[in-house]
CSV table of C-alpha atoms in Angstrom, one decimal:
chain,number,residue,atom,x,y,z
A,1,MET,CA,0.0,0.0,0.0
A,2,ALA,CA,1.5,3.4,-1.1
A,3,LEU,CA,2.3,5.8,1.7
A,4,THR,CA,0.6,9.2,1.8
A,5,GLY,CA,2.0,12.4,3.1
A,6,PRO,CA,0.8,16.0,3.4
A,7,ALA,CA,1.3,16.5,-0.4
A,8,GLY,CA,-0.6,13.3,-1.3
A,9,PRO,CA,0.8,9.9,-2.3
A,10,VAL,CA,4.5,9.7,-1.8
A,11,MET,CA,6.5,9.5,-5.0
A,12,ASN,CA,8.9,6.7,-5.6
A,13,ARG,CA,12.5,7.4,-6.8
A,14,GLU,CA,11.7,7.2,-10.5
A,15,GLU,CA,8.7,9.6,-10.2
A,16,ALA,CA,10.9,12.0,-8.2
A,17,ASP,CA,13.7,11.9,-10.8
A,18,ARG,CA,11.2,12.5,-13.6
A,19,ALA,CA,9.6,15.4,-11.8
A,20,LEU,CA,13.0,17.0,-11.1
A,21,VAL,CA,14.0,16.7,-14.8
A,22,ARG,CA,10.7,18.1,-16.0
A,23,LEU,CA,10.7,21.0,-13.5
A,24,GLY,CA,14.3,21.7,-14.4
A,25,ALA,CA,13.3,22.0,-18.0
A,26,GLU,CA,10.5,24.3,-17.0
A,27,ARG,CA,13.0,26.5,-15.1
A,28,ASP,CA,15.3,26.7,-18.2
A,29,ALA,CA,12.3,27.7,-20.4
A,30,VAL,CA,11.2,30.4,-18.1
A,31,GLU,CA,14.7,31.7,-17.7
A,32,ALA,CA,15.0,31.8,-21.5
A,33,ALA,CA,11.7,33.7,-21.8
A,34,LEU,CA,12.8,36.2,-19.2
A,35,LEU,CA,16.1,36.9,-20.9
A,36,ALA,CA,14.2,37.2,-24.2
A,37,LEU,CA,11.9,39.8,-22.6
A,38,GLN,CA,14.9,41.7,-21.2
A,39,ASP,CA,16.4,41.9,-24.7
A,40,HIS,CA,13.2,42.5,-26.6
A,41,PRO,CA,13.2,45.7,-28.7
A,42,GLY,CA,9.7,46.4,-27.6
A,43,ARG,CA,10.8,46.5,-24.0
A,44,ARG,CA,13.7,48.9,-24.9
A,45,LEU,CA,11.2,51.0,-26.8
A,46,LEU,CA,8.8,51.3,-23.8
A,47,GLU,CA,11.3,51.5,-20.9
A,48,GLY,CA,12.1,55.1,-20.1
A,49,ALA,CA,9.8,56.5,-22.8
A,50,VAL,CA,7.2,59.2,-22.1
A,51,LEU,CA,4.1,57.1,-22.6
A,52,GLU,CA,0.4,58.0,-22.8
A,53,GLY,CA,-3.0,56.5,-22.9
A,54,ARG,CA,-3.5,52.8,-23.2
A,55,THR,CA,0.2,52.1,-23.6
A,56,ALA,CA,1.0,53.9,-20.4
A,57,GLU,CA,-1.6,51.9,-18.5
A,58,ARG,CA,-0.6,48.5,-19.8
A,59,TRP,CA,3.2,49.1,-19.6
A,60,ALA,CA,2.8,50.2,-15.9
A,61,VAL,CA,1.4,46.7,-15.2
A,62,ALA,CA,3.8,44.9,-17.5
A,63,GLU,CA,6.8,46.6,-16.1
A,64,GLN,CA,5.9,45.7,-12.6
A,65,GLY,CA,5.1,42.2,-13.8
A,66,LEU,CA,8.6,41.9,-15.3
A,67,VAL,CA,10.0,42.7,-11.9
A,68,LEU,CA,7.7,40.3,-10.2
A,69,LEU,CA,8.7,37.6,-12.7
A,70,TRP,CA,12.3,37.7,-11.6
A,71,SER,CA,11.2,37.5,-8.0
A,72,LEU,CA,9.0,34.5,-8.8
A,73,PHE,CA,11.7,32.9,-10.8
A,74,ASP,CA,14.2,33.3,-7.9
A,75,ARG,CA,11.8,31.6,-5.5
A,76,TYR,CA,11.1,28.8,-8.0
A,77,ALA,CA,14.9,28.3,-8.5
A,78,GLU,CA,15.4,28.2,-4.7
A,79,ALA,CA,12.7,25.6,-4.2
A,80,LEU,CA,14.0,23.5,-7.1
A,81,ALA,CA,17.5,23.7,-5.7
A,82,ALA,CA,16.3,22.6,-2.3
A,83,ALA,CA,14.6,19.6,-3.9
A,84,ARG,CA,17.7,18.7,-5.8
A,85,ALA,CA,19.8,19.0,-2.6
A,86,VAL,CA,17.5,16.4,-0.9
A,87,ARG,CA,17.7,14.1,-3.9
A,88,SER,CA,21.5,14.3,-3.9
A,89,ARG,CA,21.9,13.1,-0.3
A,90,ARG,CA,21.8,9.4,-1.3
A,91,GLY,CA,21.9,7.5,-4.5
A,92,ARG,CA,18.9,5.6,-3.5
A,93,PRO,CA,16.7,7.9,-1.3
A,94,GLY,CA,15.0,6.4,1.7
A,95,GLN,CA,11.4,6.8,2.7
A,96,ALA,CA,12.2,10.0,4.6
A,97,GLU,CA,13.8,11.6,1.6
A,98,LEU,CA,11.0,10.5,-0.7
A,99,VAL,CA,8.4,12.0,1.7
A,100,GLU,CA,10.4,15.3,1.8
A,101,LEU,CA,10.9,15.3,-2.0
A,102,THR,CA,7.1,14.7,-2.5
A,103,GLY,CA,6.4,17.7,-0.3
A,104,LEU,CA,8.9,19.9,-2.1
A,105,LEU,CA,7.9,18.8,-5.6
A,106,ARG,CA,4.2,18.5,-5.2
A,107,GLY,CA,3.3,20.4,-2.1
A,108,ALA,CA,2.2,24.0,-2.0
A,109,GLY,CA,5.3,25.1,-0.2
A,110,VAL,CA,6.4,28.2,-2.2
A,111,ALA,CA,5.2,31.5,-0.6
A,112,VAL,CA,4.5,34.3,-3.1
A,113,PRO,CA,2.8,37.7,-2.7
A,114,ALA,CA,-0.9,37.3,-2.7
A,115,GLY,CA,-3.0,38.8,-5.6
A,116,GLN,CA,-0.1,38.7,-8.1
A,117,VAL,CA,-2.2,37.3,-10.9
A,118,PRO,CA,-1.5,38.3,-14.5
A,119,PRO,CA,-4.3,40.8,-15.5
A,120,GLY,CA,-6.6,40.4,-18.4
A,121,SER,CA,-7.4,44.1,-18.4
A,122,ALA,CA,-6.2,47.3,-16.9
A,123,ALA,CA,-8.8,47.0,-14.1
A,124,ASP,CA,-7.7,43.5,-13.3
A,125,ALA,CA,-4.1,44.8,-13.3
A,126,ALA,CA,-4.9,47.4,-10.7
A,127,ARG,CA,-6.6,44.9,-8.5
A,128,ALA,CA,-3.9,42.3,-8.9
A,129,LEU,CA,-1.1,44.7,-8.1
A,130,ALA,CA,-2.9,46.1,-5.2
A,131,GLY,CA,-2.7,42.7,-3.6
A,132,SER,CA,-5.3,41.3,-1.3
A,133,ALA,CA,-6.0,41.0,2.4
A,134,ARG,CA,-3.6,38.1,2.6
A,135,PRO,CA,0.1,39.1,2.6
A,136,SER,CA,1.1,35.9,0.7
A,137,GLU,CA,-0.2,32.7,-0.8
A,138,GLN,CA,1.3,29.2,-1.1
A,139,LEU,CA,1.9,27.6,-4.5
A,140,THR,CA,3.2,24.4,-5.8
A,141,LEU,CA,6.1,24.4,-8.2
A,142,ASP,CA,3.7,23.5,-11.0
A,143,GLY,CA,1.4,26.3,-10.0
A,144,LEU,CA,4.3,28.7,-9.8
A,145,VAL,CA,5.4,27.7,-13.4
A,146,GLU,CA,1.8,28.4,-14.5
A,147,ARG,CA,1.9,31.8,-12.8
A,148,MET,CA,5.2,32.7,-14.4
A,149,ASN,CA,4.2,31.5,-17.8
A,150,ALA,CA,1.0,33.6,-17.6
A,151,TRP,CA,3.0,36.7,-16.6
A,152,CYS,CA,5.5,36.1,-19.4
A,153,ALA,CA,2.7,36.0,-21.8
A,154,ALA,CA,1.1,39.2,-20.4
A,155,VAL,CA,4.4,41.1,-20.6
A,156,ALA,CA,5.2,39.7,-24.0
A,157,ASP,CA,1.8,40.8,-25.4
A,158,VAL,CA,2.6,44.4,-24.4
A,159,VAL,CA,6.2,44.6,-25.7
A,160,SER,CA,5.4,42.6,-28.9
A,161,ALA,CA,2.4,44.7,-29.7
A,162,ALA,CA,4.4,47.9,-29.2
A,163,ASP,CA,7.3,46.6,-31.3
A,164,ALA,CA,4.9,45.4,-34.1
A,165,VAL,CA,3.4,48.9,-34.3
A,166,ARG,CA,6.7,50.6,-34.4
A,167,SER,CA,8.1,48.1,-37.0
A,168,ALA,CA,5.0,48.5,-39.2
A,169,LEU,CA,4.7,52.3,-39.0
A,170,ALA,CA,7.8,54.2,-37.8
A,171,ALA,CA,9.9,53.7,-41.0
A,172,ARG,CA,6.9,54.1,-43.3
A,173,ILE,CA,5.9,57.4,-41.6
A,174,ASP,CA,9.4,58.7,-42.1
A,175,LEU,CA,9.4,57.7,-45.8
A,176,LEU,CA,5.9,59.3,-46.3
A,177,ALA,CA,7.2,62.5,-44.5
A,178,ALA,CA,10.1,62.6,-47.0
A,179,GLU,CA,7.7,62.1,-49.9
A,180,LEU,CA,5.5,64.9,-48.4
A,181,GLN,CA,8.5,67.3,-48.5
A,182,ARG,CA,9.1,66.4,-52.1
A,183,VAL,CA,5.5,67.1,-53.0
A,184,GLN,CA,5.5,70.3,-51.0
A,185,ALA,CA,8.5,71.4,-53.1
A,186,LEU,CA,6.6,70.5,-56.2
A,187,ALA,CA,3.7,72.5,-55.0
A,188,ARG,CA,5.8,75.6,-54.4
A,189,SER,CA,7.3,75.2,-57.9
A,190,VAL,CA,3.8,75.5,-59.5
A,191,GLY,CA,2.6,78.3,-57.2
A,192,VAL,CA,0.4,76.2,-54.9
A,193,LEU,CA,0.8,77.6,-51.4
A,194,PRO,CA,-1.2,77.3,-48.1
A,195,GLY,CA,-3.9,79.9,-48.1
A,196,THR,CA,-3.9,80.3,-51.9
A,197,HIS,CA,-5.0,76.9,-53.0
A,198,PRO,CA,-6.8,73.9,-51.3
A,199,ALA,CA,-4.0,71.6,-52.2
A,200,GLY,CA,-1.5,73.8,-50.3
A,201,ASP,CA,-3.8,73.6,-47.2
A,202,ALA,CA,-4.2,69.9,-47.7
A,203,LEU,CA,-0.4,69.4,-47.7
A,204,ASP,CA,-0.1,71.4,-44.5
A,205,GLY,CA,-2.8,69.2,-43.0
A,206,LEU,CA,-1.0,66.0,-44.0
A,207,GLY,CA,2.2,67.3,-42.4
A,208,ALA,CA,0.3,67.8,-39.1
A,209,GLU,CA,-1.3,64.4,-39.4
A,210,LEU,CA,2.0,62.6,-39.9
A,211,ALA,CA,3.5,64.5,-37.0
A,212,SER,CA,0.6,63.4,-34.8
A,213,LEU,CA,0.8,59.8,-36.0
A,214,ARG,CA,4.6,59.7,-35.4
A,215,ALA,CA,4.0,61.0,-31.8
A,216,GLU,CA,1.3,58.4,-31.3
A,217,VAL,CA,3.6,55.6,-32.4
A,218,ALA,CA,6.3,56.8,-30.0
A,219,ARG,CA,4.0,57.5,-27.0
A,220,ASP,CA,1.0,55.3,-27.3
A,221,PRO,CA,1.7,52.6,-29.9
A,222,LEU,CA,-1.0,50.3,-28.3
A,223,ALA,CA,-3.6,52.8,-29.5
A,224,LEU,CA,-2.8,51.5,-33.0
A,225,TRP,CA,-3.0,47.8,-32.0
A,226,THR,CA,-6.0,45.6,-32.4
A,227,PRO,CA,-5.6,42.5,-30.2
A,228,GLY,CA,-6.5,39.1,-31.6
A,229,GLY,CA,-9.4,37.1,-30.3
A,230,PRO,CA,-10.2,33.4,-30.1
A,231,ARG,CA,-10.6,31.6,-33.4
A,232,PRO,CA,-14.2,30.9,-34.4
A,233,GLY,CA,-15.0,27.3,-33.3
A,234,ASP,CA,-11.7,26.9,-31.5
A,235,PRO,CA,-11.6,29.1,-28.3
A,236,ARG,CA,-8.4,27.5,-27.2
A,237,SER,CA,-6.4,29.1,-30.1
A,238,ALA,CA,-6.2,32.8,-30.7
A,239,LEU,CA,-6.0,34.9,-33.9
A,240,PRO,CA,-2.9,37.2,-34.1
A,241,GLY,CA,-3.3,40.9,-33.4
A,242,THR,CA,-3.0,43.4,-36.1
A,243,VAL,CA,-1.6,46.9,-36.5
A,244,ASP,CA,-4.2,49.5,-37.3
A,245,THR,CA,-2.7,51.3,-40.3
A,246,SER,CA,-5.9,53.1,-41.5
A,247,ARG,CA,-4.7,56.6,-40.6
A,248,PHE,CA,-1.4,56.1,-42.4
A,249,ASP,CA,-3.1,54.5,-45.4
A,250,ARG,CA,-5.5,57.5,-45.6
A,251,ALA,CA,-2.6,59.9,-45.5
A,252,ALA,CA,-0.7,58.0,-48.1
A,253,ARG,CA,-3.7,57.9,-50.5
A,254,ALA,CA,-4.3,61.6,-49.9
A,255,LEU,CA,-0.7,62.5,-50.6
A,256,ASP,CA,-0.7,60.4,-53.8
A,257,ASP,CA,-3.8,62.2,-55.0
A,258,LEU,CA,-2.2,65.5,-54.3
A,259,ARG,CA,1.0,64.5,-56.1
A,260,VAL,CA,-1.0,63.5,-59.2
A,261,GLU,CA,-2.9,66.8,-59.1
A,262,LEU,CA,0.4,68.8,-58.8
A,263,GLU,CA,2.1,66.8,-61.5
A,264,GLY,CA,-0.8,67.8,-63.7
A,265,LEU,CA,-0.1,71.4,-62.9
A,266,LEU,CA,3.5,70.8,-63.7
A,267,ARG,CA,2.5,69.5,-67.1
A,268,VAL,CA,0.3,72.6,-67.5
A,269,ARG,CA,3.4,74.8,-66.8
A,270,ASP,CA,5.5,72.9,-69.3
A,271,GLU,CA,2.9,72.8,-72.0
A,272,ALA,CA,1.2,76.2,-71.4
A,273,ASP,CA,3.0,78.1,-74.3
A,274,GLU,CA,2.3,75.3,-76.8
A,275,ARG,CA,-1.3,75.0,-75.8
A,276,LEU,CA,-1.9,78.8,-75.9
A,277,GLN,CA,-0.3,78.8,-79.3
A,278,GLN,CA,-2.6,76.0,-80.5
A,279,VAL,CA,-5.7,78.0,-79.2
A,280,ALA,CA,-4.5,81.1,-81.0
A,281,GLU,CA,-4.0,79.1,-84.3
A,282,LEU,CA,-7.5,77.7,-84.0
A,283,LEU,CA,-8.9,81.2,-83.6
A,284,VAL,CA,-6.9,82.4,-86.6
A,285,ARG,CA,-8.4,79.6,-88.7
A,286,ALA,CA,-11.8,80.4,-87.4
A,287,ASP,CA,-11.4,84.1,-88.3
A,288,ALA,CA,-10.1,83.1,-91.8
A,289,THR,CA,-13.1,80.9,-92.3
A,290,LEU,CA,-15.5,83.6,-91.2
A,291,ALA,CA,-13.8,86.0,-93.6
A,292,GLU,CA,-14.3,83.5,-96.3
A,293,ALA,CA,-17.9,83.1,-95.4
A,294,ARG,CA,-18.5,86.9,-95.6
A,295,ARG,CA,-16.8,87.0,-99.0
A,296,ALA,CA,-18.9,84.0,-100.2
A,297,ARG,CA,-22.0,85.6,-98.9
A,298,GLY,CA,-21.4,88.7,-101.0
A,299,GLU,CA,-20.8,86.5,-104.0
A,300,VAL,CA,-24.0,84.5,-103.4
A,301,LEU,CA,-26.1,87.7,-103.1
A,302,ALA,CA,-24.6,89.0,-106.4
A,303,ARG,CA,-24.8,85.7,-108.4
A,304,ILE,CA,-27.9,83.9,-107.0
A,305,ALA,CA,-31.3,85.5,-107.5
A,306,GLY,CA,-33.7,85.3,-104.5
A,307,ALA,CA,-31.4,83.3,-102.3
A,308,GLU,CA,-32.0,83.2,-98.5
A,309,VAL,CA,-28.4,83.7,-97.2
A,310,PRO,CA,-27.9,83.8,-93.4
A,311,ALA,CA,-25.8,86.5,-91.9
A,312,VAL,CA,-22.2,85.6,-91.0
A,313,PRO,CA,-21.5,86.0,-87.2
A,314,GLY,CA,-18.6,88.2,-86.0
A,315,PRO,CA,-15.5,87.0,-84.3
A,316,ALA,CA,-15.7,85.8,-80.7
A,317,SER,CA,-14.2,88.8,-79.0
A,318,ALA,CA,-15.1,87.5,-75.5
A,319,LEU,CA,-13.0,84.4,-76.3
A,320,ARG,CA,-10.0,86.5,-77.2
A,321,GLU,CA,-10.3,88.3,-73.9
A,322,ARG,CA,-10.2,85.0,-72.1
A,323,VAL,CA,-7.1,84.1,-74.1
A,324,ALA,CA,-5.5,87.3,-73.0
A,325,ALA,CA,-6.4,86.5,-69.4
A,326,ALA,CA,-4.8,83.1,-69.8
A,327,ALA,CA,-1.6,84.6,-71.1
A,328,GLY,CA,-1.6,86.9,-68.0
A,329,LEU,CA,-1.9,83.9,-65.7
A,330,ARG,CA,0.9,82.2,-67.4
A,331,ARG,CA,3.2,85.2,-66.9
A,332,GLN,CA,2.2,85.3,-63.2
A,333,GLY,CA,2.8,81.6,-62.8
A,334,GLN,CA,-0.7,80.9,-61.5
A,335,TRP,CA,-0.8,77.4,-63.0
A,336,TYR,CA,-3.6,76.1,-60.8
A,337,ARG,CA,-5.9,78.9,-62.2
A,338,LEU,CA,-4.5,78.5,-65.7
A,339,ALA,CA,-5.2,74.7,-65.9
A,340,PRO,CA,-9.0,74.8,-66.0
A,341,LEU,CA,-9.0,77.9,-68.1
A,342,LEU,CA,-6.7,76.3,-70.7
A,343,ASP,CA,-9.1,73.3,-70.9
A,344,ALA,CA,-12.1,75.6,-71.4
A,345,LEU,CA,-10.2,77.6,-74.0
A,346,GLU,CA,-9.2,74.6,-76.1
A,347,ASP,CA,-12.8,73.4,-76.1
A,348,ALA,CA,-14.2,76.9,-76.9
A,349,ALA,CA,-11.6,77.5,-79.7
A,350,ALA,CA,-12.5,74.1,-81.3
A,351,LYS,CA,-16.2,75.0,-81.1
A,352,GLU,CA,-15.5,78.4,-82.6
A,353,LEU,CA,-13.8,76.8,-85.6
A,354,VAL,CA,-16.8,74.5,-86.1
A,355,ARG,CA,-19.1,77.4,-85.8
A,356,ALA,CA,-17.2,79.3,-88.5
A,357,ARG,CA,-17.2,76.2,-90.8
A,358,HIS,CA,-21.0,75.8,-90.3
A,359,ALA,CA,-21.4,79.5,-91.3
A,360,LEU,CA,-19.4,79.1,-94.4
A,361,THR,CA,-21.3,76.0,-95.4
A,362,ALA,CA,-24.6,77.8,-94.8
A,363,VAL,CA,-23.8,80.8,-97.0
A,364,THR,CA,-22.2,78.8,-99.8
A,365,GLY,CA,-25.2,76.4,-100.0
A,366,PRO,CA,-26.7,78.1,-103.1
A,367,LEU,CA,-23.3,78.1,-104.9
A,368,ALA,CA,-23.0,74.4,-104.2
A,369,VAL,CA,-26.5,73.8,-105.6
A,370,ARG,CA,-25.6,75.7,-108.8
A,371,ALA,CA,-22.3,73.8,-109.2
A,372,GLU,CA,-24.2,70.5,-108.7
A,373,LEU,CA,-26.7,71.5,-111.4
A,374,ARG,CA,-24.0,72.5,-113.8
A,375,GLY,CA,-22.3,69.1,-113.3
A,376,ARG,CA,-25.6,67.3,-113.9
A,377,LEU,CA,-26.2,69.3,-117.1
A,378,ASP,CA,-22.8,68.4,-118.5
A,379,ALA,CA,-23.4,64.7,-117.6
A,380,TYR,CA,-26.8,64.7,-119.4
A,381,ARG,CA,-25.2,66.3,-122.4
A,382,ALA,CA,-22.7,63.4,-122.6
A,383,VAL,CA,-25.7,61.0,-122.4
A,384,ALA,CA,-27.3,62.8,-125.3
A,385,ALA,CA,-24.2,62.4,-127.4
A,386,ARG,CA,-24.0,58.7,-126.5
A,387,LEU,CA,-27.6,58.2,-127.6
A,388,GLY,CA,-27.1,60.2,-130.9
A,389,LEU,CA,-29.5,62.9,-129.9
A,390,SER,CA,-27.1,65.8,-129.9
A,391,GLY,CA,-28.7,67.2,-133.1
A,392,ASP,CA,-32.3,66.9,-132.1
A,393,PRO,CA,-33.7,70.5,-132.1
A,394,GLU,CA,-35.9,70.0,-129.1
A,395,ILE,CA,-33.0,68.6,-127.0
A,396,VAL,CA,-30.6,71.3,-128.2
A,397,GLU,CA,-33.2,74.0,-127.3
A,398,ARG,CA,-33.7,72.6,-123.8
A,399,TYR,CA,-30.0,72.3,-123.2
A,400,GLU,CA,-29.4,75.9,-124.3
A,401,LYS,CA,-32.1,77.2,-122.0
A,402,ALA,CA,-30.7,75.3,-119.0
A,403,ARG,CA,-27.2,76.5,-119.8
A,404,ARG,CA,-28.3,80.2,-120.1
A,405,LEU,CA,-30.0,80.0,-116.7
A,406,LEU,CA,-27.0,78.3,-114.9
A,407,TRP,CA,-24.4,80.6,-116.4
A,408,SER,CA,-26.3,83.9,-116.0
A,409,ALA,CA,-25.9,86.3,-113.1
A,410,PRO,CA,-27.9,86.5,-111.0
A,411,CYS,CA,-28.9,82.9,-111.4
A,412,ASP,CA,-32.5,81.8,-110.8
A,413,LEU,CA,-31.8,78.4,-109.1
A,414,ARG,CA,-35.4,77.3,-109.2
A,415,ALA,CA,-35.8,78.0,-112.9
A,416,ALA,CA,-32.4,76.4,-113.6
A,417,GLU,CA,-33.3,73.3,-111.7
A,418,SER,CA,-36.6,73.0,-113.6
A,419,ALA,CA,-34.8,73.4,-117.0
A,420,VAL,CA,-32.2,70.8,-116.1
A,421,ALA,CA,-35.0,68.4,-115.1
A,422,ARG,CA,-36.8,69.0,-118.5
A,423,TYR,CA,-33.6,68.4,-120.4
A,424,GLN,CA,-33.1,65.1,-118.5
A,425,GLN,CA,-36.7,64.1,-119.3
A,426,ALA,CA,-36.1,64.7,-123.0
A,427,LEU,CA,-33.3,62.2,-123.0
A,428,ARG,CA,-35.5,59.3,-121.7
A,429,PRO,CA,-36.8,56.8,-124.3
A,430,VAL,CA,-40.5,56.8,-125.0
A,431,PRO,CA,-42.0,53.7,-123.3
A,432,GLU,CA,-43.5,51.0,-125.6
A,433,PRO,CA,-47.3,50.4,-125.3
A,434,ALA,CA,-48.4,47.7,-122.8
A,435,ALA,CA,-49.1,44.2,-124.3
A,436,GLU,CA,-52.9,44.4,-123.5
A,437,HIS,CA,-53.3,47.6,-125.6
A,438,ARG,CA,-51.7,46.2,-128.8
A,439,ALA,CA,-53.9,45.3,-131.8
A,440,GLU,CA,-54.5,41.5,-132.1
A,441,PRO,CA,-53.5,40.1,-135.6
A,442,VAL,CA,-56.6,38.8,-137.6
A,443,ALA,CA,-54.6,35.8,-138.9
A,444,GLU,CA,-54.5,34.3,-135.5
A,445,HIS,CA,-58.4,33.9,-135.5
A,446,GLY,CA,-58.8,32.5,-139.0
A,447,ALA,CA,-60.7,34.0,-141.9
A,448,GLY,CA,-64.3,34.0,-140.9
A,449,GLY,CA,-64.8,34.6,-137.2
A,450,PRO,CA,-63.6,34.4,-133.7
A,451,ALA,CA,-61.0,31.9,-132.7
A,452,ASP,CA,-62.1,28.6,-131.3
């Protein structure tokens, strides 16, 4: 029958040896974890820094927890050393040694400060660090290992999260700040300054936002950390936490949009002279077309009788004033004001040329009709020659009448069109009578009466 002591059934030698090996391995693992925490870059980041907000609250707990961990580790190491000393007395421990080993390895004989439980929140931390009514509590070596592992995890959560935020954002913020300076220089080169253009104000705002974000990464990195939770369907495993980069991402997108806008203004600056020259050329062509329309209108009124010829519009003087204003903006370097004006001028100049061309087309319509009738008359004359009708008196007479009307000034287009149509009709062959109207030969019905 197994002996029973204050710590339960007394272990035999093999059980005691296995327990010593296992607890020794636990000691080494905890020591390695503590040394890793001491050297962790997140701890160096937080230790001695001026912290605020959530980070200040959690680091206050984690920093005291780190000190407590070394104290717990020392007590664990002392208790384990005491157990090893008992085991080393004899190669084959007697019953008294086994009872003592069982008490040391399994018994709740390690005194630790009461209430020193790793917190799950800031409120738990305050209660845990405040202690309890009891000055101390007794733990087994296994319980002490569990307590130390929990504290290691709690401290590691804080320092790892702070390090993750700094690693994810600090260098990126510096790079974005350098890009911001480049874009601000670009803005100045195209005359975009704070107070004169929304883009200049937006660049100033981005500078302030990056400075605020940099300060938050340094002083309250945990404000930018989203802790992981339990995996759905598996509460024993946890999802990793994530760095909240939304503010940085918004700033980066805004800066990229501003860069694109400013590069567009830079292109306006580089292309302004050429684009203004193209607008001027379009207006010169429009003016020339309108001049041609006015000349053609006079010709139409002189050469075409009774023609309804629309008036030719004058040049777009308001458009030329806008071109002059655009040239002034170019000289002053106000590219952000010139950009939309240039777009509008290019569109307006193109429309002005179209308007001039439509005016020319409208006033030269009667001349185009006369030219088309002349061409048709010449074509019909060629048809008459091919049909051998060139000497027919009626056809000659109709041709001469149409020709006189088309080559006279002023020309009566309606009479000329009618004469050309009559000339065309004279060239058409006379249609043969329909079959039902032809006379029926008598021979087909015989000599004396109707056919059978």
